[in-house]
mmCIF file of C-alpha atoms and ligand atoms in Angstrom:
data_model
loop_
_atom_site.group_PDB
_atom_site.id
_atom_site.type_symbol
_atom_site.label_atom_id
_atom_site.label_comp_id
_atom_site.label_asym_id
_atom_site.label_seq_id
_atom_site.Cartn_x
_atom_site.Cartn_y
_atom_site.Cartn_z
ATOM 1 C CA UNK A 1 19.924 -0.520 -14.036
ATOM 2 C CA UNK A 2 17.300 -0.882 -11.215
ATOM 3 C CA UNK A 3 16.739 -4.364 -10.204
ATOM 4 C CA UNK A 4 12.829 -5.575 -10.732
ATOM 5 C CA UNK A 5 11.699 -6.456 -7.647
ATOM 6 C CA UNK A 6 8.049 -7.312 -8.581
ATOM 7 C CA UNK A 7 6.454 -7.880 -12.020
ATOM 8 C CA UNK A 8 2.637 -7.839 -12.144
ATOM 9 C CA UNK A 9 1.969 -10.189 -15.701
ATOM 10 C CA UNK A 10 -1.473 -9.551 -17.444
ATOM 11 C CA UNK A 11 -4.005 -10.241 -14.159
ATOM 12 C CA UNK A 12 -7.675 -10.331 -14.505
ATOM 13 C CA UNK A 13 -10.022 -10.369 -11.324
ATOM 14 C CA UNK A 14 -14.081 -10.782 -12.289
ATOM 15 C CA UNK A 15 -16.570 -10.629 -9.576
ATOM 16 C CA UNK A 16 -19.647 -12.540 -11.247
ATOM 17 C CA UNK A 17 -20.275 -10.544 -14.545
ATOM 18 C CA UNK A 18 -18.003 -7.525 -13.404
ATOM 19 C CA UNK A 19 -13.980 -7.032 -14.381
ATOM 20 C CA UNK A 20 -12.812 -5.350 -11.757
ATOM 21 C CA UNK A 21 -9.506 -6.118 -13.062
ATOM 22 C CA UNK A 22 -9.109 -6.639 -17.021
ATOM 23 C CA UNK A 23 -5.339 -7.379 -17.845
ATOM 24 C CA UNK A 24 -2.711 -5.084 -15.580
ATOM 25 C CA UNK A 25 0.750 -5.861 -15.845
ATOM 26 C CA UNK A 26 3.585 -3.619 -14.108
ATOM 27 C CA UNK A 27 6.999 -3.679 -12.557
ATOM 28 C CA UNK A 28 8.063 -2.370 -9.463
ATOM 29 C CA UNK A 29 11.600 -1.418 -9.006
ATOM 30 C CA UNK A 30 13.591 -2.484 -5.680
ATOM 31 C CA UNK A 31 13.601 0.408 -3.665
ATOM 32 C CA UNK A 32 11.136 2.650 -5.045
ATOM 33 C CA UNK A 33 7.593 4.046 -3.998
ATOM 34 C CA UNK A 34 5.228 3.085 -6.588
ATOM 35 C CA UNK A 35 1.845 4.703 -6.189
ATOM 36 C CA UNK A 36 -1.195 3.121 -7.750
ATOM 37 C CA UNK A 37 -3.912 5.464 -8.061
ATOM 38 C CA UNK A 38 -7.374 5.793 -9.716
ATOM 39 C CA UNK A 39 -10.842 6.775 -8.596
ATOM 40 C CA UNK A 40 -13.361 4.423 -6.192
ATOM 41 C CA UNK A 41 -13.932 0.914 -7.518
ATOM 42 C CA UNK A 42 -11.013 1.699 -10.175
ATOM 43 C CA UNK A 43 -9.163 -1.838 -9.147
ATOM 44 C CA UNK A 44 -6.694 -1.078 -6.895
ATOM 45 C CA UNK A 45 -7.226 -3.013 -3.646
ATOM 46 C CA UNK A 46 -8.289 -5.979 -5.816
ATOM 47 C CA UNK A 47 -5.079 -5.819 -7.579
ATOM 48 C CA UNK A 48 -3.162 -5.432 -4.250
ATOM 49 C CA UNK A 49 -4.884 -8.804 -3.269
ATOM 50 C CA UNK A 50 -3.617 -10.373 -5.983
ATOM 51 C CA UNK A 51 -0.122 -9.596 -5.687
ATOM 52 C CA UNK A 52 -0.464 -9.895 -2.159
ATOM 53 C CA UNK A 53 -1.456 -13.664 -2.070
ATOM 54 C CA UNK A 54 -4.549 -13.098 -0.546
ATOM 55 C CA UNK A 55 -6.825 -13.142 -3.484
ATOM 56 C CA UNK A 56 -6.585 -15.957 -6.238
ATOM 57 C CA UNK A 57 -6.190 -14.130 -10.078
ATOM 58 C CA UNK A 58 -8.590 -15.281 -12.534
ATOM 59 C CA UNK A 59 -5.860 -15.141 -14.983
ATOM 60 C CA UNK A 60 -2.097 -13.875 -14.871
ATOM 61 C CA UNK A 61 0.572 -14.172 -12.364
ATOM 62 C CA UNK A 62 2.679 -12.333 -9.983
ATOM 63 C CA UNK A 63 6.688 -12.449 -9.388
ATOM 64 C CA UNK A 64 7.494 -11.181 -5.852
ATOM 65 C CA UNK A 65 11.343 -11.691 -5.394
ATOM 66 C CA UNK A 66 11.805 -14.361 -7.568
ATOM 67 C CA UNK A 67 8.984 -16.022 -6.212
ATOM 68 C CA UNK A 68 5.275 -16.961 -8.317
ATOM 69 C CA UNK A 69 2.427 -15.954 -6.285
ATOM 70 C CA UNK A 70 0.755 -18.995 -8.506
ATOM 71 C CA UNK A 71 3.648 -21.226 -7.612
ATOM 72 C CA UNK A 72 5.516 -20.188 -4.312
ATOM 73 C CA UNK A 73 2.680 -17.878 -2.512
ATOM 74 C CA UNK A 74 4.432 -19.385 0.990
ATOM 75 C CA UNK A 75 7.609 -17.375 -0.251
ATOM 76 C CA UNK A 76 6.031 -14.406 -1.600
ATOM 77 C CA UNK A 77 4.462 -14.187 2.202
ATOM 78 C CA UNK A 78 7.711 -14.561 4.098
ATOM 79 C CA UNK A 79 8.202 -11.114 2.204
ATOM 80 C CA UNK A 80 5.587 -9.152 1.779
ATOM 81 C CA UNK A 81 3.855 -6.843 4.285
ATOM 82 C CA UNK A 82 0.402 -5.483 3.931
ATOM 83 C CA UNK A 83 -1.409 -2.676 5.833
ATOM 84 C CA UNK A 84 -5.210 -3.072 4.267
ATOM 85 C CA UNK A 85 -7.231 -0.088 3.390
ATOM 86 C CA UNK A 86 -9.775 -1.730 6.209
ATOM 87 C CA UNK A 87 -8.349 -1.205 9.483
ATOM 88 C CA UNK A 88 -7.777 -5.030 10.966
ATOM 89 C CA UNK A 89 -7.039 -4.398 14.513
ATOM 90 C CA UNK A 90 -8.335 -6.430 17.876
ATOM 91 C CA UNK A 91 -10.115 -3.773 19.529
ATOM 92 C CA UNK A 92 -9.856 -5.392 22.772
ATOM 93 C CA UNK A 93 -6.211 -6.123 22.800
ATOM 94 C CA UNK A 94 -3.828 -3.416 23.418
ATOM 95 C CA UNK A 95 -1.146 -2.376 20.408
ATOM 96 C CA UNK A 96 1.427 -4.331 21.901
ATOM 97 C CA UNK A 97 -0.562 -7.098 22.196
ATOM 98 C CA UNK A 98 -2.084 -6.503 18.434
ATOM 99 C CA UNK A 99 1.480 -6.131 17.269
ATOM 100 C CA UNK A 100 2.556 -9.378 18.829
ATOM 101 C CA UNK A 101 -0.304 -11.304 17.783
ATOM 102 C CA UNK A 102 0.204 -10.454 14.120
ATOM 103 C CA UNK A 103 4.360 -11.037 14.497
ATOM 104 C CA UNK A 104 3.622 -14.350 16.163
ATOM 105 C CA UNK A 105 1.452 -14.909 12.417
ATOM 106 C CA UNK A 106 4.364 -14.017 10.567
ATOM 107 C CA UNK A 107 6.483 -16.749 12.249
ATOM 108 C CA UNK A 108 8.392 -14.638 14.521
ATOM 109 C CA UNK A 109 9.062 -16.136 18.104
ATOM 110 C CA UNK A 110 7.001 -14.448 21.309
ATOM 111 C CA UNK A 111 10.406 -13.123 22.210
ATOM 112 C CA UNK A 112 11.530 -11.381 18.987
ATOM 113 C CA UNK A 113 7.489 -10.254 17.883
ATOM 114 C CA UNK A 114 7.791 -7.816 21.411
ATOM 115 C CA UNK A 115 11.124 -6.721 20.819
ATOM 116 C CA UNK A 116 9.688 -5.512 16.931
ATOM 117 C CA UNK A 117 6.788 -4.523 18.303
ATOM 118 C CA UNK A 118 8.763 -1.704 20.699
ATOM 119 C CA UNK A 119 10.909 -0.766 17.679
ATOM 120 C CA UNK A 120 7.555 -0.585 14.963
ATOM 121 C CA UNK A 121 5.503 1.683 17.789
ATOM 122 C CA UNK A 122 8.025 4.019 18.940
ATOM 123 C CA UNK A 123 8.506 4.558 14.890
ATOM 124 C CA UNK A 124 4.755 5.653 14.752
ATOM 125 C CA UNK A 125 5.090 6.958 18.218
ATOM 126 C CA UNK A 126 3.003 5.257 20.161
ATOM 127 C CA UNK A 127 5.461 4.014 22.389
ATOM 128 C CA UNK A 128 3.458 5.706 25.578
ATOM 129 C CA UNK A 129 0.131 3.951 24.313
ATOM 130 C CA UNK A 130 1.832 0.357 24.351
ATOM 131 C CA UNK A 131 -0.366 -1.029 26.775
ATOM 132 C CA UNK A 132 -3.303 0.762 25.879
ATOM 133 C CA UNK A 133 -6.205 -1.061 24.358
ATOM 134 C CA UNK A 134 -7.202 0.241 20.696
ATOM 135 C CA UNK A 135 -10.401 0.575 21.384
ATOM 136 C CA UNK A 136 -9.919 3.786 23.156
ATOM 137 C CA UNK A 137 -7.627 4.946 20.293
ATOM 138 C CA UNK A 138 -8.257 7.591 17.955
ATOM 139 C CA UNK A 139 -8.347 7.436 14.395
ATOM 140 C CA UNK A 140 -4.819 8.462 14.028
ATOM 141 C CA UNK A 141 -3.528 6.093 16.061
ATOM 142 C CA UNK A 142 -5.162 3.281 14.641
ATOM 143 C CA UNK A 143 -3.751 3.770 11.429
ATOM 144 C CA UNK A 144 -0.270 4.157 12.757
ATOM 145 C CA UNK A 145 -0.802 0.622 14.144
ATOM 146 C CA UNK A 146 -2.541 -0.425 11.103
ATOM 147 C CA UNK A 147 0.598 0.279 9.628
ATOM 148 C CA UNK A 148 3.753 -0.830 12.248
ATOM 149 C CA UNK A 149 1.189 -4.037 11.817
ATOM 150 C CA UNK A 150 2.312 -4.140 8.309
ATOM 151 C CA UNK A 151 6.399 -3.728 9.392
ATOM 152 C CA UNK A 152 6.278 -7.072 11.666
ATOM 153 C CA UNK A 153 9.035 -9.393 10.003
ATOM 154 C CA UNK A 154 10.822 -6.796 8.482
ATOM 155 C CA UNK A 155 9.086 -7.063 5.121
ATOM 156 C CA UNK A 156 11.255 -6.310 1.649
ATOM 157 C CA UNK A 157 7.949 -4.825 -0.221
ATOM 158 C CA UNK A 158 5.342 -3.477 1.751
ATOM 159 C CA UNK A 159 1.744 -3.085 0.416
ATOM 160 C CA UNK A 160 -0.010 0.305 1.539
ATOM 161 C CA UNK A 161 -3.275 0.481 0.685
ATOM 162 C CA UNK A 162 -4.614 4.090 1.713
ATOM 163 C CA UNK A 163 -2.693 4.592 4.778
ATOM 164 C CA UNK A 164 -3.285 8.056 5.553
ATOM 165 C CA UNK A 165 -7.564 7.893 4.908
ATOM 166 C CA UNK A 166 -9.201 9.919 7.723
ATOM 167 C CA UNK A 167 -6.084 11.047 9.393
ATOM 168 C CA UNK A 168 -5.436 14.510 10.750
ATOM 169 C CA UNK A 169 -2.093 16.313 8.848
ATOM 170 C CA UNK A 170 -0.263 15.922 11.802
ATOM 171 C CA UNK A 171 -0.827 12.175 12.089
ATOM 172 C CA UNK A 172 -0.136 12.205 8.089
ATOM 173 C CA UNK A 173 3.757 13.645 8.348
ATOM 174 C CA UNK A 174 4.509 11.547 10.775
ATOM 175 C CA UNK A 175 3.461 8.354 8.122
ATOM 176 C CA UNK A 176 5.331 10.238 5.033
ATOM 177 C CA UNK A 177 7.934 10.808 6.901
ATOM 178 C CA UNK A 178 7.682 7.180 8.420
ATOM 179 C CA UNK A 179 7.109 5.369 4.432
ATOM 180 C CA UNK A 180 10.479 7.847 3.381
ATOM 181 C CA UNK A 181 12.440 6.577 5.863
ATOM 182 C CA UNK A 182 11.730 3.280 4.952
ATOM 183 C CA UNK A 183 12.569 3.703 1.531
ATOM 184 C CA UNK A 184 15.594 5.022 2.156
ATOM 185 C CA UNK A 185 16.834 1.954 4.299
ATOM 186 C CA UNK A 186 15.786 -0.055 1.343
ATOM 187 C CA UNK A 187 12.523 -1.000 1.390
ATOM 188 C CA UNK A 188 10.121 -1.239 -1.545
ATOM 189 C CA UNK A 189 6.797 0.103 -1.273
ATOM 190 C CA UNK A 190 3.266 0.010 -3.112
ATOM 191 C CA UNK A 191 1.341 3.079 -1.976
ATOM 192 C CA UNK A 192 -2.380 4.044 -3.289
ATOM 193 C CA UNK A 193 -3.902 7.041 -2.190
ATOM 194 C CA UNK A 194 -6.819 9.326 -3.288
ATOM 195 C CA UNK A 195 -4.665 12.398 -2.087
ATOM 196 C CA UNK A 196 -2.816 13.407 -5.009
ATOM 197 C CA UNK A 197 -0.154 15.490 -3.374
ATOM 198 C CA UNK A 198 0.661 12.960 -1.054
ATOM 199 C CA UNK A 199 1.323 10.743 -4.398
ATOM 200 C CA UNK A 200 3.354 13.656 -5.895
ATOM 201 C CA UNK A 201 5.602 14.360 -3.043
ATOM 202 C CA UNK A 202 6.396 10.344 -1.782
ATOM 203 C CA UNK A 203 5.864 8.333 -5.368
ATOM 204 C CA UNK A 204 8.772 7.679 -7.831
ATOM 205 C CA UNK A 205 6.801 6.376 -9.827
ATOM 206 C CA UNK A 206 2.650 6.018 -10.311
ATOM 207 C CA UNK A 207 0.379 4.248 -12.359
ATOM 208 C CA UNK A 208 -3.411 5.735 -13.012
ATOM 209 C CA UNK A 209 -5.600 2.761 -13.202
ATOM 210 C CA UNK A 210 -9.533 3.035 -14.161
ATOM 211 C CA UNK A 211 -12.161 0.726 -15.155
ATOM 212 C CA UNK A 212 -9.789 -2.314 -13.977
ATOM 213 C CA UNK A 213 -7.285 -1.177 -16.332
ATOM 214 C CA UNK A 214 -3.419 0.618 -16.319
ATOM 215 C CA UNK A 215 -4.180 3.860 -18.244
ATOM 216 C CA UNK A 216 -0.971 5.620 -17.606
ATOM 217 C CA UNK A 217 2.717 5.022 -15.839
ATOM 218 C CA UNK A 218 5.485 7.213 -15.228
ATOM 219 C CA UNK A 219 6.979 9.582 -13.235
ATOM 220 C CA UNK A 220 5.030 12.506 -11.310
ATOM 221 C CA UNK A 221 7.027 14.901 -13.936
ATOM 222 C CA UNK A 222 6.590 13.211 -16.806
ATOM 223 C CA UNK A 223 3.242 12.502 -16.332
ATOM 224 C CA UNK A 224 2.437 15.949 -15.579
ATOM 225 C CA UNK A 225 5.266 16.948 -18.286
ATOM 226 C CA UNK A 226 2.023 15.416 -20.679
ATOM 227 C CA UNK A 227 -0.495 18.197 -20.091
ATOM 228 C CA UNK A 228 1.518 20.936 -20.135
ATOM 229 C CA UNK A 229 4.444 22.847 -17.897
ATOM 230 C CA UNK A 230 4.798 20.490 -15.142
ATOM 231 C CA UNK A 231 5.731 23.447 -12.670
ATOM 232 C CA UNK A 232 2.381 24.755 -13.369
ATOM 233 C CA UNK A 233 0.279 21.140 -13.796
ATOM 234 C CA UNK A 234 -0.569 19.394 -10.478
ATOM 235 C CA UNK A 235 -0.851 15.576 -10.190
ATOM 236 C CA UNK A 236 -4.666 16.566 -9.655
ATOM 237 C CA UNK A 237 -5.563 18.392 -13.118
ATOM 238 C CA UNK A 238 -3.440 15.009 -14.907
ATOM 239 C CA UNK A 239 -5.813 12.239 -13.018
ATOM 240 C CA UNK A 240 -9.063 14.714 -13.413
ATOM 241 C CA UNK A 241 -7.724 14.615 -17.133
ATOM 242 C CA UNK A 242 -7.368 11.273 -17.613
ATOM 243 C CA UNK A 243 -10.067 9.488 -15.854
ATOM 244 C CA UNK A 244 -12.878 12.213 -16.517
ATOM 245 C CA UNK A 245 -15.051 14.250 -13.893
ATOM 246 C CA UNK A 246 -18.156 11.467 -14.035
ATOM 247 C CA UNK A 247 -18.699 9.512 -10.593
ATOM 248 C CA UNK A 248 -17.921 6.339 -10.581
ATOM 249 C CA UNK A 249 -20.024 5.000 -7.499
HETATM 250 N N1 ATP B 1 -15.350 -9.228 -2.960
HETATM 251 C C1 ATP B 1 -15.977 -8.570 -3.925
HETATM 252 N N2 ATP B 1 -17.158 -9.002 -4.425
HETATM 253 C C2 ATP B 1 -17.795 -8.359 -5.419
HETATM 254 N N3 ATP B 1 -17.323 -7.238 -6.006
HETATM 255 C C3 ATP B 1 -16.159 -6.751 -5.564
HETATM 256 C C4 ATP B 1 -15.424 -7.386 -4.501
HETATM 257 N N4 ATP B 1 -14.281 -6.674 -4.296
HETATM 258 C C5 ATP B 1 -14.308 -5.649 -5.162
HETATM 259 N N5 ATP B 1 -15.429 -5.686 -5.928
HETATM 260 C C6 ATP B 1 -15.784 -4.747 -7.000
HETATM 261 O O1 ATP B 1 -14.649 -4.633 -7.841
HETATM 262 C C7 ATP B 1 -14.466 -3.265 -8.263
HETATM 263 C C8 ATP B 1 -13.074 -2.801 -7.863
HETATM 264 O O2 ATP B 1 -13.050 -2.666 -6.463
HETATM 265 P P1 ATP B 1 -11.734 -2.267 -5.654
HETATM 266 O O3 ATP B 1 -12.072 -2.379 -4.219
HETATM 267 O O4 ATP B 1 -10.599 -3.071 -6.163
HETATM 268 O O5 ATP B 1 -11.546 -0.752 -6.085
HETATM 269 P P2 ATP B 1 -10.571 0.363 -5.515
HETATM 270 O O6 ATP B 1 -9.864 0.949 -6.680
HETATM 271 O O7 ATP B 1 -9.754 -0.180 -4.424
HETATM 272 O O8 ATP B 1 -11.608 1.448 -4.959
HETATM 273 P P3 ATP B 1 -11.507 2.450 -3.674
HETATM 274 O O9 ATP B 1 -10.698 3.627 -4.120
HETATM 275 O O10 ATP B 1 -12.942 2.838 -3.426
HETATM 276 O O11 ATP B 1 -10.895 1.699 -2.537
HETATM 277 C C9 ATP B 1 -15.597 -2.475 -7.620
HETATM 278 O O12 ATP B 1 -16.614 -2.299 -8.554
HETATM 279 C C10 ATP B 1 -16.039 -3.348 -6.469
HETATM 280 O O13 ATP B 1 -17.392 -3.150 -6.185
HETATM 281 MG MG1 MG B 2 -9.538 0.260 -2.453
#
């Protein structure tokens, strides 16, 4: 039986009159990628600031670990890593330097924030652009950084909130590939993404949120195996299905 790594209980986020999110509760096995997908202003990076400490629910809590977000967020932090779906980068340092600073947040000493800061950029491969200030990176590369940003401290759950927006398919492989490998040395991940094959070929699991709310969770199969042959239905025609063809912004 897979061990439940984080629980998500009944959280509700309004911004003056508007529910952003209305009562979403999930689980999130140890180990797995978990995908969390729905169209613009659907919920999700609220609800990853909620379970990510840095946003206060209205109602509900959050078990990270053990640990209450309401109760313990200090513990949930020591944790957690989070790579935002706005870049937050120092232009004018250089990725090392942007690594360190952010290791040095997450209580590691000077010493041992360089010595993850080598390991996290030669993952991405930016081991030749060390020294190189960000500023003069491309957007590619600042995403890669956004993300070995995210590793410092050796998280157990990582929070990826589109990872992969604006980068070229070359770039891209080198994150799946990255997120995979990290999976398979044990790490759990939350992954959203408006690319829907990208959710179908790294996500164990997803859940379709809309309107602030949890419409459907399963499997990329089985929730494909609801529409019809699920060698013929793509993860595309099931969220066009089940959140409508109407804009939302
Ligand atoms: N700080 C804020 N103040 C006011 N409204 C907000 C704030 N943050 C989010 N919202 C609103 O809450 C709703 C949900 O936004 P959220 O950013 O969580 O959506 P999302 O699913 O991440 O969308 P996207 O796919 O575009 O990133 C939106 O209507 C948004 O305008
Ligand atoms: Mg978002």
């Amino acid at each position: 039986m897979a061990e439940e790594f984080m629980i998500a209980q009944n959280l509700y986020k309004s911004f003056d009159e508007q529910k952003a999110v209305n009562g979403v509760s999930f689980t999130i096995y140890k180990g797995e990628i978990f995908g969390l997908l729905g169209p613009n202003g659907a919920g999700k990076t609220t609800t990853i600031r909620m379970l990510s400490t840095v946003l206060e629910p209205n109602q509900g809590d959050v078990i990270v670990g053990g640990h209450s977000v309401k109760h313990n967020a200090d513990a949930v932090r020591n944790i957690i890593g989070v790579c935002p779906q706005e870049l937050a980068l120092y232009e004018d340092l250089s990725a090392l330097d942007n690594m360190v600073f952010f290791g040095r947040m997450v209580g590691l000493s000077g010493k041992e924030a360089r010595i993850q800061a080598m390991t996290h950029l030669e993952l991405m491969g930016l081991t030749e652009r060390a020294k190189g200030k960000v500023s003069k990176f491309s957007g590619g590369m600042k995403r890669r950084i956004n993300l070995a940003i995210a590793l410092m401290g050796h998280p157990e759950l990582l929070f990826l909130d589109e990872p992969t927006v604006g980068v070229d398919p070359q770039s891209r492989n080198n994150i799946y590939e990255t997120i995979e490998n990290l999976r398979d040395n044990g790490m759990t991940i939350l992954y959203t993404t408006h690319y829907m094959e990208e959710a179908n070929r790294l996500c164990n699991r997803i859940a379709i949120m809309d309107g602030g709310q949890i419409i459907a969770i399963d499997t990329p199969y089985q929730l494909k195996a609801q529409i019809g042959p699920p060698e013929q239905v793509t993860l595309e025609d099931v969220f066009l299905k089940l959140t409508g063809r109407s804009l939302r912004d």
